[in-house]
mmCIF file of C-alpha atoms in Angstrom:
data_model
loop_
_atom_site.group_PDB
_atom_site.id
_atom_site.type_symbol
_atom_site.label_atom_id
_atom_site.label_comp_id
_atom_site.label_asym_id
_atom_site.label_seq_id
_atom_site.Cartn_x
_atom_site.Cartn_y
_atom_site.Cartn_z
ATOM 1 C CA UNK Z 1 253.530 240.306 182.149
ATOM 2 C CA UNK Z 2 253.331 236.741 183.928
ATOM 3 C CA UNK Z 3 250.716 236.143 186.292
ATOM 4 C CA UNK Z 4 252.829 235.295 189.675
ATOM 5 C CA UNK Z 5 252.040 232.642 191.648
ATOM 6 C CA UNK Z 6 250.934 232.227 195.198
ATOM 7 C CA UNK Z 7 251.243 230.454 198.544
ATOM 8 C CA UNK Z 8 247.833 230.941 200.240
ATOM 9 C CA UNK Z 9 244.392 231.526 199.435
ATOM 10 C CA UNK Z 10 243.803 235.270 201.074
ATOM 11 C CA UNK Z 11 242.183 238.075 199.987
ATOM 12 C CA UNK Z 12 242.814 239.783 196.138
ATOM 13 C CA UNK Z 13 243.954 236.541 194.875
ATOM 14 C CA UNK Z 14 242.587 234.153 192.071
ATOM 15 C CA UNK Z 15 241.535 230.264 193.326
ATOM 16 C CA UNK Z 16 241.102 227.532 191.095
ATOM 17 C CA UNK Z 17 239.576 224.640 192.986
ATOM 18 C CA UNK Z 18 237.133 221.372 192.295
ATOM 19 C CA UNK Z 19 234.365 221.251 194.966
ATOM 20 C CA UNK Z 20 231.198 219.298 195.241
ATOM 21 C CA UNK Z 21 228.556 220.933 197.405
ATOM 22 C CA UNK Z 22 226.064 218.265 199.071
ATOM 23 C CA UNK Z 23 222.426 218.346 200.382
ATOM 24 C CA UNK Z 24 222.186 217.352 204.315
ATOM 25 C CA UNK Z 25 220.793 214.012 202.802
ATOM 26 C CA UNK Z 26 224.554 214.045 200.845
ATOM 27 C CA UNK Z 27 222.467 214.194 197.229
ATOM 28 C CA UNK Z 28 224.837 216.155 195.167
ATOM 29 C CA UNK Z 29 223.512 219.572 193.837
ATOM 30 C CA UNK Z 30 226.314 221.098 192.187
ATOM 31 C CA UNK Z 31 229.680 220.182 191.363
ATOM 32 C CA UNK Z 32 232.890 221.480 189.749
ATOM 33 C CA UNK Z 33 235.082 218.881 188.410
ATOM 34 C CA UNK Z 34 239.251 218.817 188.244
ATOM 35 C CA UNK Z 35 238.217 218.694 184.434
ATOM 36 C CA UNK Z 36 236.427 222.080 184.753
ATOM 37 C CA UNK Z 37 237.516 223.822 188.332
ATOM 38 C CA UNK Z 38 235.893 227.078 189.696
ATOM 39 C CA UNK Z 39 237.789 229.838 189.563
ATOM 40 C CA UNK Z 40 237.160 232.650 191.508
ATOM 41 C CA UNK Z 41 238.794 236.388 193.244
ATOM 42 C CA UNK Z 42 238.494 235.479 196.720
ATOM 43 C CA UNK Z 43 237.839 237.853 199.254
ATOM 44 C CA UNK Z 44 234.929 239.486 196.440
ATOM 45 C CA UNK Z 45 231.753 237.786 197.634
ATOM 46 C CA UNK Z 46 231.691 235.322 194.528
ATOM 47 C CA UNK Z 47 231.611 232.286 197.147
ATOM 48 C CA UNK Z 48 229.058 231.936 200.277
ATOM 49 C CA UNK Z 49 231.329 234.019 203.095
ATOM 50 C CA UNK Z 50 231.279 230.897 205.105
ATOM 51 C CA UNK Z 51 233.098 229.388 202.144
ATOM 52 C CA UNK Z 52 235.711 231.806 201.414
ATOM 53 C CA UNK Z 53 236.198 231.711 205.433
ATOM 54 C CA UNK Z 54 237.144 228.074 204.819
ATOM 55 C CA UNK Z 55 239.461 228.535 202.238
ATOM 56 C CA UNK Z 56 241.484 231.384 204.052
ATOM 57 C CA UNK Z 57 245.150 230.337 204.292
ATOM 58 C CA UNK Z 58 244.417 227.125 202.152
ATOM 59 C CA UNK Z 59 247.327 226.168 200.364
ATOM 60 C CA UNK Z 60 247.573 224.023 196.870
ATOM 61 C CA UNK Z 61 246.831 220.579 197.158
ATOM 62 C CA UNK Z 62 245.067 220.832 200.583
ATOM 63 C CA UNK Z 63 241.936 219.000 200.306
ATOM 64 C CA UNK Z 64 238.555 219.824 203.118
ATOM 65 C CA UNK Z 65 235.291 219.972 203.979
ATOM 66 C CA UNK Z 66 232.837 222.255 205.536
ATOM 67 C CA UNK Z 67 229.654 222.059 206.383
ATOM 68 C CA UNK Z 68 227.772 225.317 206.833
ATOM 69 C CA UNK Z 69 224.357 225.790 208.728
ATOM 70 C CA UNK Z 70 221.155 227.101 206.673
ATOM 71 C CA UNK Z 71 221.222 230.701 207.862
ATOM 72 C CA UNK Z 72 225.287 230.685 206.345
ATOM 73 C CA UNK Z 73 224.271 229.024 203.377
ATOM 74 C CA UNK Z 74 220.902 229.783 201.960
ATOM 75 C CA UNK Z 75 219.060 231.025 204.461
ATOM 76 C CA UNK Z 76 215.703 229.877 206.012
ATOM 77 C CA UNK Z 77 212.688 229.561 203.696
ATOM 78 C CA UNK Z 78 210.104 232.764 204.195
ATOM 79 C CA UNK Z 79 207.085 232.342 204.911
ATOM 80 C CA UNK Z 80 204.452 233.061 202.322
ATOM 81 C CA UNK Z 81 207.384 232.796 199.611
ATOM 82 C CA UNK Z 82 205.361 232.007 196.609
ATOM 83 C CA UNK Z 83 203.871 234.138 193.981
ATOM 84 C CA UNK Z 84 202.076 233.734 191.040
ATOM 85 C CA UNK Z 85 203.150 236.055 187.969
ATOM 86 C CA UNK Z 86 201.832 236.283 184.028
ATOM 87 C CA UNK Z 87 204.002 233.944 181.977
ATOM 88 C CA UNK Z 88 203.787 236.735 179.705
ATOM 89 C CA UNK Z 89 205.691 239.272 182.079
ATOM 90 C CA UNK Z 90 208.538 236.827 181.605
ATOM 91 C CA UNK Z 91 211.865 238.218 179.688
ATOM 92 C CA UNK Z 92 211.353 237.146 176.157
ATOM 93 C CA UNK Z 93 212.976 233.664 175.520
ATOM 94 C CA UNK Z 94 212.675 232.392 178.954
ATOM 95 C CA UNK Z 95 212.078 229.058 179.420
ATOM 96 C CA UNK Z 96 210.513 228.597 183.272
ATOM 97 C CA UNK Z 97 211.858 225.630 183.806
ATOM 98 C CA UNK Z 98 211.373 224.643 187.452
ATOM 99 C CA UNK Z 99 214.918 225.679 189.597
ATOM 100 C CA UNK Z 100 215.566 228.445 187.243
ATOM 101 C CA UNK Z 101 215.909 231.839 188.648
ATOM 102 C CA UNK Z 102 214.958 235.000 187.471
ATOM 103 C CA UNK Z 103 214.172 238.289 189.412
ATOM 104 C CA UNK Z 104 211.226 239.885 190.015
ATOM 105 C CA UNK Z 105 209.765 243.008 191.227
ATOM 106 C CA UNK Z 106 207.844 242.508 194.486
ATOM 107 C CA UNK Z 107 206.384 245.983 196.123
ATOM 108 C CA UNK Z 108 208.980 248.117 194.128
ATOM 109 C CA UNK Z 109 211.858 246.132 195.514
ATOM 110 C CA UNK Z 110 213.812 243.324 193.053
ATOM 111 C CA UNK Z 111 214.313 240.104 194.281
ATOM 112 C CA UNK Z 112 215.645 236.704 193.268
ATOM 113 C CA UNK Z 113 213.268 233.602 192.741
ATOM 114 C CA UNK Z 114 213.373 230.435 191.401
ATOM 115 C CA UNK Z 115 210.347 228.515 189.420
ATOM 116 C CA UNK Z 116 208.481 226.356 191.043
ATOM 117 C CA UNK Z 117 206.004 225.373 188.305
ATOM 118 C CA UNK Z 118 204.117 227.087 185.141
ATOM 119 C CA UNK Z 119 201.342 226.465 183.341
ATOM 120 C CA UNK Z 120 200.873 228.067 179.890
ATOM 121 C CA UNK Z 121 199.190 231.402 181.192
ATOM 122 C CA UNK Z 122 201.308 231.694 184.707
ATOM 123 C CA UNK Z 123 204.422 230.789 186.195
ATOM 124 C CA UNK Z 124 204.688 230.185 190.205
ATOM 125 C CA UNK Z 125 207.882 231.274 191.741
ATOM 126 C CA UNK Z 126 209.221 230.865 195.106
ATOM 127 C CA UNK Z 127 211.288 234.090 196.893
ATOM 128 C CA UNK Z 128 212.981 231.042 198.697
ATOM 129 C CA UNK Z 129 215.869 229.511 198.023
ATOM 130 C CA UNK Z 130 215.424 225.782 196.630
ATOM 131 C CA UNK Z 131 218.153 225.040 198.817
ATOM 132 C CA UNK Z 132 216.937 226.731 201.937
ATOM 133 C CA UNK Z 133 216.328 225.426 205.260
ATOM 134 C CA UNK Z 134 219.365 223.100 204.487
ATOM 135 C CA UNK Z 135 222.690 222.428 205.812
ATOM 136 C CA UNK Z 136 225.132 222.205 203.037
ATOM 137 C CA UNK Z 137 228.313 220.639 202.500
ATOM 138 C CA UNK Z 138 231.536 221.371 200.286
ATOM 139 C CA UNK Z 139 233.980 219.020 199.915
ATOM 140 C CA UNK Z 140 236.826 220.907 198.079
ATOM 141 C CA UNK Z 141 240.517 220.998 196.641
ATOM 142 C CA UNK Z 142 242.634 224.043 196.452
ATOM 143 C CA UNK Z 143 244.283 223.494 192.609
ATOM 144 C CA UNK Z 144 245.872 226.623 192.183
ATOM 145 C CA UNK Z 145 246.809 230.347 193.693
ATOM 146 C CA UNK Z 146 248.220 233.268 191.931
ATOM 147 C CA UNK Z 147 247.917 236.901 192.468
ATOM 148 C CA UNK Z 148 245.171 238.972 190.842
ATOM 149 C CA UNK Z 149 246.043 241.238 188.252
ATOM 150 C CA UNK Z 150 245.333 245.049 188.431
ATOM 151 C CA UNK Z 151 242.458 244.669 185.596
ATOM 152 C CA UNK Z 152 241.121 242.105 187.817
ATOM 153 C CA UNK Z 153 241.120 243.440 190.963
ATOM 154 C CA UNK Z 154 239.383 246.668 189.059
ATOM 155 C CA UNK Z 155 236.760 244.634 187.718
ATOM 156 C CA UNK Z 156 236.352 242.586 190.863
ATOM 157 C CA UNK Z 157 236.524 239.227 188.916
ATOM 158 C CA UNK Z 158 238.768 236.698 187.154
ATOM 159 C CA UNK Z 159 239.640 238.051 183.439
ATOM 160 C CA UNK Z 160 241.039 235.375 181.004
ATOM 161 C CA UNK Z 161 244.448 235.311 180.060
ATOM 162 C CA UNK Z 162 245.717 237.208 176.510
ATOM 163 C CA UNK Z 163 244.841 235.539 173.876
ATOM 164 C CA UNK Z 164 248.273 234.243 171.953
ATOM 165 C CA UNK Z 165 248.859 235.474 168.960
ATOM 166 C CA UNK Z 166 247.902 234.147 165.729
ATOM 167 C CA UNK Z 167 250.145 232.872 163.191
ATOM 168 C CA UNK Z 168 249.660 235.508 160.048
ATOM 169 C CA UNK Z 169 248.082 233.593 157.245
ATOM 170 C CA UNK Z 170 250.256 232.436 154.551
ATOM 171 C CA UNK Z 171 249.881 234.565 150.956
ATOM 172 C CA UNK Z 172 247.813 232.321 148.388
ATOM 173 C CA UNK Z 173 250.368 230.436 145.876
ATOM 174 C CA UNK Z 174 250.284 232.076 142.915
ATOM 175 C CA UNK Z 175 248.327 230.410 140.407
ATOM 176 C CA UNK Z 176 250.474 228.967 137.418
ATOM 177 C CA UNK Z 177 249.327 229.297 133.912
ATOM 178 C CA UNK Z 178 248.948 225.798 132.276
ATOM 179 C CA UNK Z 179 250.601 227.710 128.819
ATOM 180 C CA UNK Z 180 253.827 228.017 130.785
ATOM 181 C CA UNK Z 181 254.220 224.432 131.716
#
Protein backbone atom coordinates (compact mmCIF):
# COMPACT_ATOMS: atom_id res chain seq x y z
CA UNK A 1 0.00 0.00 0.00
CA UNK A 2 1.51 3.57 -0.95
CA UNK A 3 2.41 5.81 1.68
CA UNK A 4 0.02 9.03 0.88
CA UNK A 5 1.24 12.20 0.91
CA UNK A 6 0.52 15.28 2.90
CA UNK A 7 -0.13 19.02 3.04
CA UNK A 8 0.89 20.08 6.58
CA UNK A 9 3.06 19.09 9.26
CA UNK A 10 0.32 18.14 12.20
CA UNK A 11 0.09 15.59 14.46
CA UNK A 12 0.44 11.49 13.37
CA UNK A 13 2.34 12.43 10.39
CA UNK A 14 6.01 11.63 9.21
CA UNK A 15 8.50 14.97 8.56
CA UNK A 16 11.52 14.83 6.70
CA UNK A 17 13.39 18.08 7.16
CA UNK A 18 17.28 19.50 7.18
CA UNK A 19 17.83 21.70 10.29
CA UNK A 20 20.89 23.10 11.89
CA UNK A 21 20.50 23.84 15.58
CA UNK A 22 22.94 26.78 16.82
CA UNK A 23 24.55 27.78 20.20
CA UNK A 24 23.47 31.52 21.37
CA UNK A 25 27.13 32.32 20.22
CA UNK A 26 25.68 30.74 16.57
CA UNK A 27 28.59 27.76 16.91
CA UNK A 28 26.86 24.93 15.26
CA UNK A 29 26.18 21.81 17.50
CA UNK A 30 24.26 19.58 15.45
CA UNK A 31 23.11 19.47 12.06
CA UNK A 32 21.06 17.40 9.59
CA UNK A 33 21.94 17.90 6.08
CA UNK A 34 19.45 17.80 2.73
CA UNK A 35 21.97 14.83 2.04
CA UNK A 36 20.82 13.05 5.25
CA UNK A 37 17.37 14.86 6.61
CA UNK A 38 15.71 13.99 10.02
CA UNK A 39 12.87 12.22 9.86
CA UNK A 40 10.60 12.08 12.49
CA UNK A 41 6.43 11.22 13.73
CA UNK A 42 5.55 14.54 14.82
CA UNK A 43 3.29 15.13 17.46
CA UNK A 44 5.41 11.90 19.49
CA UNK A 45 7.89 13.88 21.57
CA UNK A 46 10.92 12.88 19.23
CA UNK A 47 11.64 16.80 18.76
CA UNK A 48 11.98 19.51 21.76
CA UNK A 49 7.94 20.51 22.08
CA UNK A 50 8.97 23.99 21.32
CA UNK A 51 10.17 22.54 18.03
CA UNK A 52 7.37 20.50 16.92
CA UNK A 53 5.24 23.77 18.00
CA UNK A 54 7.20 25.47 15.22
CA UNK A 55 6.68 23.13 12.67
CA UNK A 56 2.79 22.86 13.19
CA UNK A 57 1.04 23.68 9.90
CA UNK A 58 4.51 23.91 8.07
CA UNK A 59 4.13 23.06 4.64
CA UNK A 60 6.96 21.56 2.07
CA UNK A 61 9.43 23.86 1.04
CA UNK A 62 8.76 26.44 3.83
CA UNK A 63 11.99 27.32 5.26
CA UNK A 64 12.27 29.07 9.37
CA UNK A 65 13.81 29.67 12.31
CA UNK A 66 13.18 29.54 15.95
CA UNK A 67 14.90 30.33 18.66
CA UNK A 68 13.83 28.73 21.92
CA UNK A 69 14.77 29.96 25.54
CA UNK A 70 16.92 27.53 27.92
CA UNK A 71 14.07 26.31 30.11
CA UNK A 72 12.26 25.11 26.36
CA UNK A 73 15.33 23.74 25.21
CA UNK A 74 17.62 22.15 27.69
CA UNK A 75 16.82 23.40 30.68
CA UNK A 76 18.91 25.33 33.32
CA UNK A 77 22.07 23.67 34.64
CA UNK A 78 21.46 22.14 38.45
CA UNK A 79 23.27 22.97 40.86
CA UNK A 80 25.68 20.47 42.30
CA UNK A 81 25.29 18.46 38.86
CA UNK A 82 28.45 16.54 38.92
CA UNK A 83 29.29 13.16 40.16
CA UNK A 84 32.05 11.05 40.26
CA UNK A 85 31.37 7.20 39.42
CA UNK A 86 33.91 3.92 39.08
CA UNK A 87 34.98 3.69 35.45
CA UNK A 88 34.44 0.20 36.15
CA UNK A 89 30.55 0.57 36.82
CA UNK A 90 30.52 1.66 33.20
CA UNK A 91 28.48 -0.71 30.58
CA UNK A 92 31.12 -2.88 29.12
CA UNK A 93 32.58 -1.30 25.87
CA UNK A 94 31.95 2.21 26.76
CA UNK A 95 34.18 4.59 25.74
CA UNK A 96 33.64 7.94 28.18
CA UNK A 97 34.40 10.16 25.85
CA UNK A 98 33.60 13.66 27.11
CA UNK A 99 29.73 14.75 25.67
CA UNK A 100 28.71 11.21 25.65
CA UNK A 101 25.72 10.29 27.61
CA UNK A 102 24.89 7.44 29.48
CA UNK A 103 22.42 7.01 32.47
CA UNK A 104 22.98 6.53 35.79
CA UNK A 105 21.37 5.62 38.94
CA UNK A 106 21.35 8.52 41.42
CA UNK A 107 19.33 7.74 44.91
CA UNK A 108 17.31 4.86 43.20
CA UNK A 109 16.10 7.16 40.48
CA UNK A 110 17.79 6.89 36.63
CA UNK A 111 18.91 9.81 35.09
CA UNK A 112 20.68 11.05 31.98
CA UNK A 113 24.34 12.49 32.09
CA UNK A 114 26.88 13.33 29.92
CA UNK A 115 30.90 12.90 30.58
CA UNK A 116 32.65 15.50 31.58
CA UNK A 117 36.10 13.90 31.99
CA UNK A 118 37.69 10.34 33.13
CA UNK A 119 40.66 9.28 34.31
CA UNK A 120 41.58 5.56 34.18
CA UNK A 121 39.93 4.59 37.64
CA UNK A 122 36.78 7.22 37.46
CA UNK A 123 34.70 8.96 35.13
CA UNK A 124 33.02 12.52 36.13
CA UNK A 125 29.63 13.09 34.76
CA UNK A 126 27.46 16.03 34.77
CA UNK A 127 23.32 15.51 35.44
CA UNK A 128 23.32 18.79 33.27
CA UNK A 129 22.79 19.17 30.00
CA UNK A 130 26.04 20.30 27.97
CA UNK A 131 23.78 22.50 26.29
CA UNK A 132 22.01 23.97 29.25
CA UNK A 133 21.64 27.41 30.33
CA UNK A 134 21.56 28.19 26.50
CA UNK A 135 19.28 29.66 24.07
CA UNK A 136 19.20 27.57 21.01
CA UNK A 137 18.44 28.09 17.54
CA UNK A 138 17.02 25.88 14.56
CA UNK A 139 17.13 27.00 11.34
CA UNK A 140 15.04 24.40 9.36
CA UNK A 141 13.36 23.19 5.98
CA UNK A 142 10.22 21.21 5.78
CA UNK A 143 11.34 18.47 2.77
CA UNK A 144 8.60 16.25 2.93
CA UNK A 145 4.98 15.21 4.62
CA UNK A 146 3.11 12.05 4.32
CA UNK A 147 0.78 10.29 6.57
CA UNK A 148 1.96 7.74 9.13
CA UNK A 149 1.22 4.31 8.61
CA UNK A 150 -0.79 2.16 11.13
CA UNK A 151 2.57 0.13 12.12
CA UNK A 152 3.96 3.44 12.72
CA UNK A 153 1.65 5.15 14.57
CA UNK A 154 1.62 1.69 16.82
CA UNK A 155 5.15 1.84 17.35
CA UNK A 156 5.21 5.59 17.83
CA UNK A 157 8.11 6.05 15.29
CA UNK A 158 9.11 6.17 11.61
CA UNK A 159 9.47 2.39 10.21
CA UNK A 160 11.41 2.05 6.87
CA UNK A 161 9.77 1.34 3.82
CA UNK A 162 9.46 -2.64 2.44
CA UNK A 163 12.29 -3.74 1.30
CA UNK A 164 11.86 -4.49 -2.75
CA UNK A 165 12.13 -7.62 -3.72
CA UNK A 166 15.08 -9.40 -4.85
CA UNK A 167 15.66 -10.66 -8.19
CA UNK A 168 15.80 -14.76 -7.68
CA UNK A 169 19.30 -15.85 -8.45
CA UNK A 170 19.93 -17.30 -11.74
CA UNK A 171 20.53 -21.45 -11.74
CA UNK A 172 24.42 -22.15 -12.21
CA UNK A 173 25.18 -23.02 -16.09
CA UNK A 174 25.61 -26.37 -16.32
CA UNK A 175 29.05 -27.37 -16.56
CA UNK A 176 30.01 -28.89 -20.08
CA UNK A 177 32.17 -31.89 -20.34
CA UNK A 178 35.36 -31.09 -22.40
CA UNK A 179 34.76 -35.00 -24.04
CA UNK A 180 31.63 -33.62 -25.67
CA UNK A 181 33.18 -30.72 -27.41
Amino acid sequence: MPREKAEKVADNRIVTLTFTLEDEEGERVTAFPPAEPYVYLHGHGQLLPAFEEALDGREIGERFEVTVPPDEAFGTKRPDPERVIPRDALPPGLVPARGVQIAIVDDGVSLPAWVVRATDAHVVVSLSHPWANGAVKMVAEVLKIREADADELEEGRVTPPPSPPTAPEAAPKPERDEEEE
